[in-house]
Coordinates of C-alpha atoms in Angstrom, one line a residue:
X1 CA -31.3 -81.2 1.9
X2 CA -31.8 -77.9 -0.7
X3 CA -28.9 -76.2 -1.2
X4 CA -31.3 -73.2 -0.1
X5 CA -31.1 -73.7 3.2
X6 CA -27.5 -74.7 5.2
X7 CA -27.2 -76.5 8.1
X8 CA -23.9 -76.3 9.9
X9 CA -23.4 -77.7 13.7
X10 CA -20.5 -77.6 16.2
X11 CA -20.3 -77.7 19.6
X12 CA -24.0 -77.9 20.9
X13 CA -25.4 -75.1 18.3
X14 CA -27.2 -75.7 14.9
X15 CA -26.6 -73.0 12.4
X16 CA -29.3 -72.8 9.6
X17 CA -28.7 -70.3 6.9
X18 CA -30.8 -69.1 4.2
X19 CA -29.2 -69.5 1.4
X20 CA -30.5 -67.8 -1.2
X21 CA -28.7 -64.1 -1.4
X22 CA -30.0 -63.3 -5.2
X23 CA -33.2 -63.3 -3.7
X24 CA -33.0 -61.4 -0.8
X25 CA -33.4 -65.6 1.0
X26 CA -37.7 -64.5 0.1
X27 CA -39.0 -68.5 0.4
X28 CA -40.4 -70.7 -2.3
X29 CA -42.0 -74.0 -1.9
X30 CA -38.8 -76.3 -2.1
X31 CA -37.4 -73.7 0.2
X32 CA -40.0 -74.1 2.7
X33 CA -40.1 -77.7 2.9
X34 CA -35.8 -77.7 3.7
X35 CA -36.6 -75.3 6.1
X36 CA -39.3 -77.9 8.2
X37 CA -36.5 -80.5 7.1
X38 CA -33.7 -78.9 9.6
X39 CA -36.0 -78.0 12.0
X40 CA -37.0 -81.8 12.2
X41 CA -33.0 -82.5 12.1
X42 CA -32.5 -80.1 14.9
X43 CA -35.1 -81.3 17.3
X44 CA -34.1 -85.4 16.3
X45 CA -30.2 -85.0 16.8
X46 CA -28.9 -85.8 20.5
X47 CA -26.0 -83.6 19.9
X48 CA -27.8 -80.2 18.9
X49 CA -29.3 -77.9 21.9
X50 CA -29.7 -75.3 20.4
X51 CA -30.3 -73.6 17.0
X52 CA -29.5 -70.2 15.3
X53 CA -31.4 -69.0 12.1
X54 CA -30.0 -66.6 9.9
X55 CA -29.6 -64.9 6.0
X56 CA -26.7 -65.6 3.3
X57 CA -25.8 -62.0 2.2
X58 CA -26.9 -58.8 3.1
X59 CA -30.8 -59.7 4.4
X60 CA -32.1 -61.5 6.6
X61 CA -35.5 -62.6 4.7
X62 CA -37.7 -61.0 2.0
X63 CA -40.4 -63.4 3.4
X64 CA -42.6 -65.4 0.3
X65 CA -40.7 -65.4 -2.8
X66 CA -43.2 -63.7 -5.0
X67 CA -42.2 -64.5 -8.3
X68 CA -41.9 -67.8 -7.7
X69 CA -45.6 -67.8 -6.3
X70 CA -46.6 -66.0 -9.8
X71 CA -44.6 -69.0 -12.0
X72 CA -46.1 -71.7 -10.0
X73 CA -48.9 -70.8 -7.8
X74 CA -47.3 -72.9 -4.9
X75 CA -47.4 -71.0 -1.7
X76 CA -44.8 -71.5 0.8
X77 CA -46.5 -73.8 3.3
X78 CA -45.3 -76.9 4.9
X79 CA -48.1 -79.1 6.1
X80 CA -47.1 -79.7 9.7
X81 CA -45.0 -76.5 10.4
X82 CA -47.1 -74.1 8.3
X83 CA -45.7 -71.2 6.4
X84 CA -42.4 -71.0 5.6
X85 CA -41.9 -74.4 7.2
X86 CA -41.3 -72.9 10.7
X87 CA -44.6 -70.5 11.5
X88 CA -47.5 -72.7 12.6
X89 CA -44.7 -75.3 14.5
X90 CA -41.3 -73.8 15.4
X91 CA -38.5 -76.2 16.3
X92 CA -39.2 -77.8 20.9
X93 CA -35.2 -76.7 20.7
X94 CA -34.6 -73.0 21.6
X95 CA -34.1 -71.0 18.4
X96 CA -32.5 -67.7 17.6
X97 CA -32.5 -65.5 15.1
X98 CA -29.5 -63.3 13.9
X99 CA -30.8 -60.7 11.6
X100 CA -28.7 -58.6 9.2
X101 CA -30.6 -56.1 7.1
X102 CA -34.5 -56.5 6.8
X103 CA -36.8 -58.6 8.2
X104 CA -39.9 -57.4 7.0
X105 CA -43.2 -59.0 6.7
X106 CA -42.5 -62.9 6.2
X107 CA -39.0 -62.1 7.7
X108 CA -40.3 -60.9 10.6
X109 CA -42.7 -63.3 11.3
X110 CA -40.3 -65.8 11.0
X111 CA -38.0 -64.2 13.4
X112 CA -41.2 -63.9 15.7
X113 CA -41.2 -67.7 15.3
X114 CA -38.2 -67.3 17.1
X115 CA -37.3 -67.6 20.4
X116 CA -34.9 -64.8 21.2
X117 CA -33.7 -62.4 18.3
X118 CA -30.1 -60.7 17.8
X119 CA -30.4 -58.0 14.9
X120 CA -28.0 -56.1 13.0
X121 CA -27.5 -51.9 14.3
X122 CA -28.9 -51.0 10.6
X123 CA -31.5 -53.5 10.2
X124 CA -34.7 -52.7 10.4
X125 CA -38.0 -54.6 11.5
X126 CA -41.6 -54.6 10.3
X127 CA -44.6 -55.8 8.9
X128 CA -45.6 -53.3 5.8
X129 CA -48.5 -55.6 4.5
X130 CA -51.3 -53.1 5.1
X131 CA -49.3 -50.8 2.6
X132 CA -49.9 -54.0 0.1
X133 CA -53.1 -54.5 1.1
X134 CA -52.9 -57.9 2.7
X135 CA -52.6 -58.8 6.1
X136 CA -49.4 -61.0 8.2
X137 CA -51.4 -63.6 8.5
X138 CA -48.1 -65.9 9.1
X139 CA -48.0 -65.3 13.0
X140 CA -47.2 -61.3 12.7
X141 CA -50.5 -59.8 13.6
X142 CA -50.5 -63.3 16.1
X143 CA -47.5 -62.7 17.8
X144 CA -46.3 -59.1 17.9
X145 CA -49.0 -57.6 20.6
X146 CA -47.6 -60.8 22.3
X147 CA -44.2 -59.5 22.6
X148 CA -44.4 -56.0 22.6
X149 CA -46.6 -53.9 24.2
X150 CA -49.8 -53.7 22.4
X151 CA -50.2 -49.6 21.6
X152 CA -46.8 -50.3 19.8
X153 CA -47.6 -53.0 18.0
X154 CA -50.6 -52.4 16.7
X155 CA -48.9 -48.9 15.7
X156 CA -46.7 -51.3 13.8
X157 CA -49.3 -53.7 12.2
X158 CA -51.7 -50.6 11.3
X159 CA -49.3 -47.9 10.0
X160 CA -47.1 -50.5 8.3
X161 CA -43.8 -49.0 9.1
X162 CA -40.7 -50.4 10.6
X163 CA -38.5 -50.3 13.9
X164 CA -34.6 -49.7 14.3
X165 CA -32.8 -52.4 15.9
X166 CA -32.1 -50.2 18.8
X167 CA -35.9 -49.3 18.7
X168 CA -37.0 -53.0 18.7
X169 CA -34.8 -53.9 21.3
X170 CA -35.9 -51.0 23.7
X171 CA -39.6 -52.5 23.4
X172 CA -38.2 -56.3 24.4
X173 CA -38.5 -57.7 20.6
X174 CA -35.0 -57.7 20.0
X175 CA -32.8 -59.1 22.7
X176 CA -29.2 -58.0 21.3
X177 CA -28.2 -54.8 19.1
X178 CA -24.9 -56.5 17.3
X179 CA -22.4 -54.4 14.8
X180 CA -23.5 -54.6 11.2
X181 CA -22.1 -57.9 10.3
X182 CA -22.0 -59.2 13.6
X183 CA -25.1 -60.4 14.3
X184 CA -24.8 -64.1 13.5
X185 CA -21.3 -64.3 16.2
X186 CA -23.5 -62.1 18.7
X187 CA -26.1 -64.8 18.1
X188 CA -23.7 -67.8 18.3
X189 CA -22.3 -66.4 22.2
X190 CA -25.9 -66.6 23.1
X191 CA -26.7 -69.8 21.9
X192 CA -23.3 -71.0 23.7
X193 CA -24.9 -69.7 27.0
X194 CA -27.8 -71.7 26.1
X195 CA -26.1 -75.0 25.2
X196 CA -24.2 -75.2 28.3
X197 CA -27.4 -75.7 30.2
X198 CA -29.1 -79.1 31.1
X199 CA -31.1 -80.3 27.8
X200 CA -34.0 -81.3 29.6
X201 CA -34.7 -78.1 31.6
X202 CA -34.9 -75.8 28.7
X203 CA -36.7 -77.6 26.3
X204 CA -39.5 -77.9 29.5
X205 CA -38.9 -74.3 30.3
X206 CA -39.0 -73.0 27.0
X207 CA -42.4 -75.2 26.8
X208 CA -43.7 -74.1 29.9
X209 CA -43.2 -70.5 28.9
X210 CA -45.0 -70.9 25.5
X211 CA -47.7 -73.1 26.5
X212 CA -49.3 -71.1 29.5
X213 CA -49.9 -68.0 27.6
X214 CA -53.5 -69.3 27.5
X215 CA -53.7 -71.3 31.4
X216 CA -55.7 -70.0 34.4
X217 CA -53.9 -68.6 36.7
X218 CA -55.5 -71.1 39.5
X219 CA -54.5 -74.5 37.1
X220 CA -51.1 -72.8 35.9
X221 CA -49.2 -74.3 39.1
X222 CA -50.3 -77.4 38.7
X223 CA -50.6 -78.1 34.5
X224 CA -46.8 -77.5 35.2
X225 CA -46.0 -80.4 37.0
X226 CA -46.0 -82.6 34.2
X227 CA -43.2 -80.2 32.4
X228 CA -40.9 -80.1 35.7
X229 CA -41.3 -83.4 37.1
X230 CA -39.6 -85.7 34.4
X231 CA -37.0 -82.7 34.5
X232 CA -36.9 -83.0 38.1
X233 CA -36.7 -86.8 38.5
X234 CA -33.5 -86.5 36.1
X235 CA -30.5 -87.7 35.7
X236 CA -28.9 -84.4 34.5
X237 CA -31.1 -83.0 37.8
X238 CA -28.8 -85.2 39.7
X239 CA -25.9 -84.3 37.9
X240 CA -26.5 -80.8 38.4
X241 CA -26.4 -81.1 42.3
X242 CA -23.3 -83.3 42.5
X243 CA -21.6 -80.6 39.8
X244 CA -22.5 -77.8 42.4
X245 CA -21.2 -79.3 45.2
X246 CA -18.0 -80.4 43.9
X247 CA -17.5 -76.7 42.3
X248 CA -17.1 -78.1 39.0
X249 CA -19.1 -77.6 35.2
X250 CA -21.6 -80.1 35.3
X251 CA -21.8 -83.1 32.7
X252 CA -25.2 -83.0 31.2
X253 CA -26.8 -86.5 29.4
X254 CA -30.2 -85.5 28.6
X255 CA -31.5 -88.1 30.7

């Protein structure tokens, strides 16, 4: 694996760090591809529930590394995962992302790839392309009206300018303000409250949330059955019961 991108895991929780500081962790090809490479890791290993994402140094991602992209004409897309190695395909693992500085344009749409999103007090969040003359066409303009309300996204997307962390968080795209500098331990508690949960059940719930965006209402009831029933039919689902009744922390197997 790149040297560009870390991957550090203890106790349930996957920790991938950007790792390239001199370059505000923008994303070049190779840097991409190592990306889509933990991601795979993350969803293959048994003993990892959950994963944080997160920036070496002081931001959290410039998004496409630009001179690179002059020097090589190689854009930063992963075949299977898209751009970035995480936009089209995010990891079937929950995933958080601890921000610290900027995210801004590709950074944001990476942390929109994201499942739940802790971010620095002095960070800020947006996606300026319009003021380039481009548009986020890696999931921003996708998946911020599906987040946010839609006035203030498209205020966002249109005007180009960015929210506080405190901003973003009162409009539900930021789920925890953290101290500057503390954003990646803020991010670690919550991914602790995640990993202590049954395997099973939140990678179905977390699937279940994402994939009836687009489900009639009538059919959404029942498309979910095939989610819940393995889940149900469980061993952990078992486990859980007998953990409950013996008032005692259950012993999950993800089986």
């Amino acid at each position: 694996m790149s040297d560009a991108v870390l991957l550090d895991v203890a106790d349930g929780v996957a920790t991938i760090t950007l790792n390239r500081p001199d370059v505000r962790n923008a994303i070049d090809l190779p840097t991409s591809l190592a990306i889509a490479e933990c991601l795979d890791e993350v969803d293959e290993r048994p003993d990892i529930a959950v994963a944080v994402l997160t920036g070496a140094g002081s931001t959290f991602c410039a998004g496409m590394d630009l001179k690179a992209f002059a020097a090589t004409q190689e854009r930063p897309i992963h075949d299977r995962r898209g751009a970035f190695g995480i936009v089209r395909q995010p990891c079937e693992k929950p995933l958080i992302a601890a921000i610290e500085g900027k995210a801004l344009g590709g950074g944001l749409e990476i942390a929109l790839a994201c499942d739940l999103v802790v971010a620095a007090d002095s960070s800020r969040l947006g996606l300026p392309e319009v003021k380039r003359g481009l548009v986020a066409a890696a999931g921003g303009v996708l998946r911020l009206p599906r987040r946010i309300p839609q006035a203030v996204a498209m205020e966002m997307i249109l005007t180009g300018e960015p929210l506080t962390a405190e901003q973003a968080r009162g409009w539900g795209l930021v789920n925890r303000v953290a101290p500057d500098g503390q954003a990646l331990a803020i991010a670690r508690q919550l991914a602790a409250a995640v990993a202590a949960n049954a395997p099973l059940a939140v990678r179905a719930a977390k699937r279940i949330a994402l994939d009836s965006a687009d489900w009639a209402a009538d059919e959404a009831f029942d498309r979910q059955v095939a989610y819940t029933d393995p889940v149900r039919s469980s061993s952990d689902a078992a486990e859980g019961a007998r953990a409950f009744v013996e008032k005692r922390a259950p012993r999950w197997t993800g089986s």
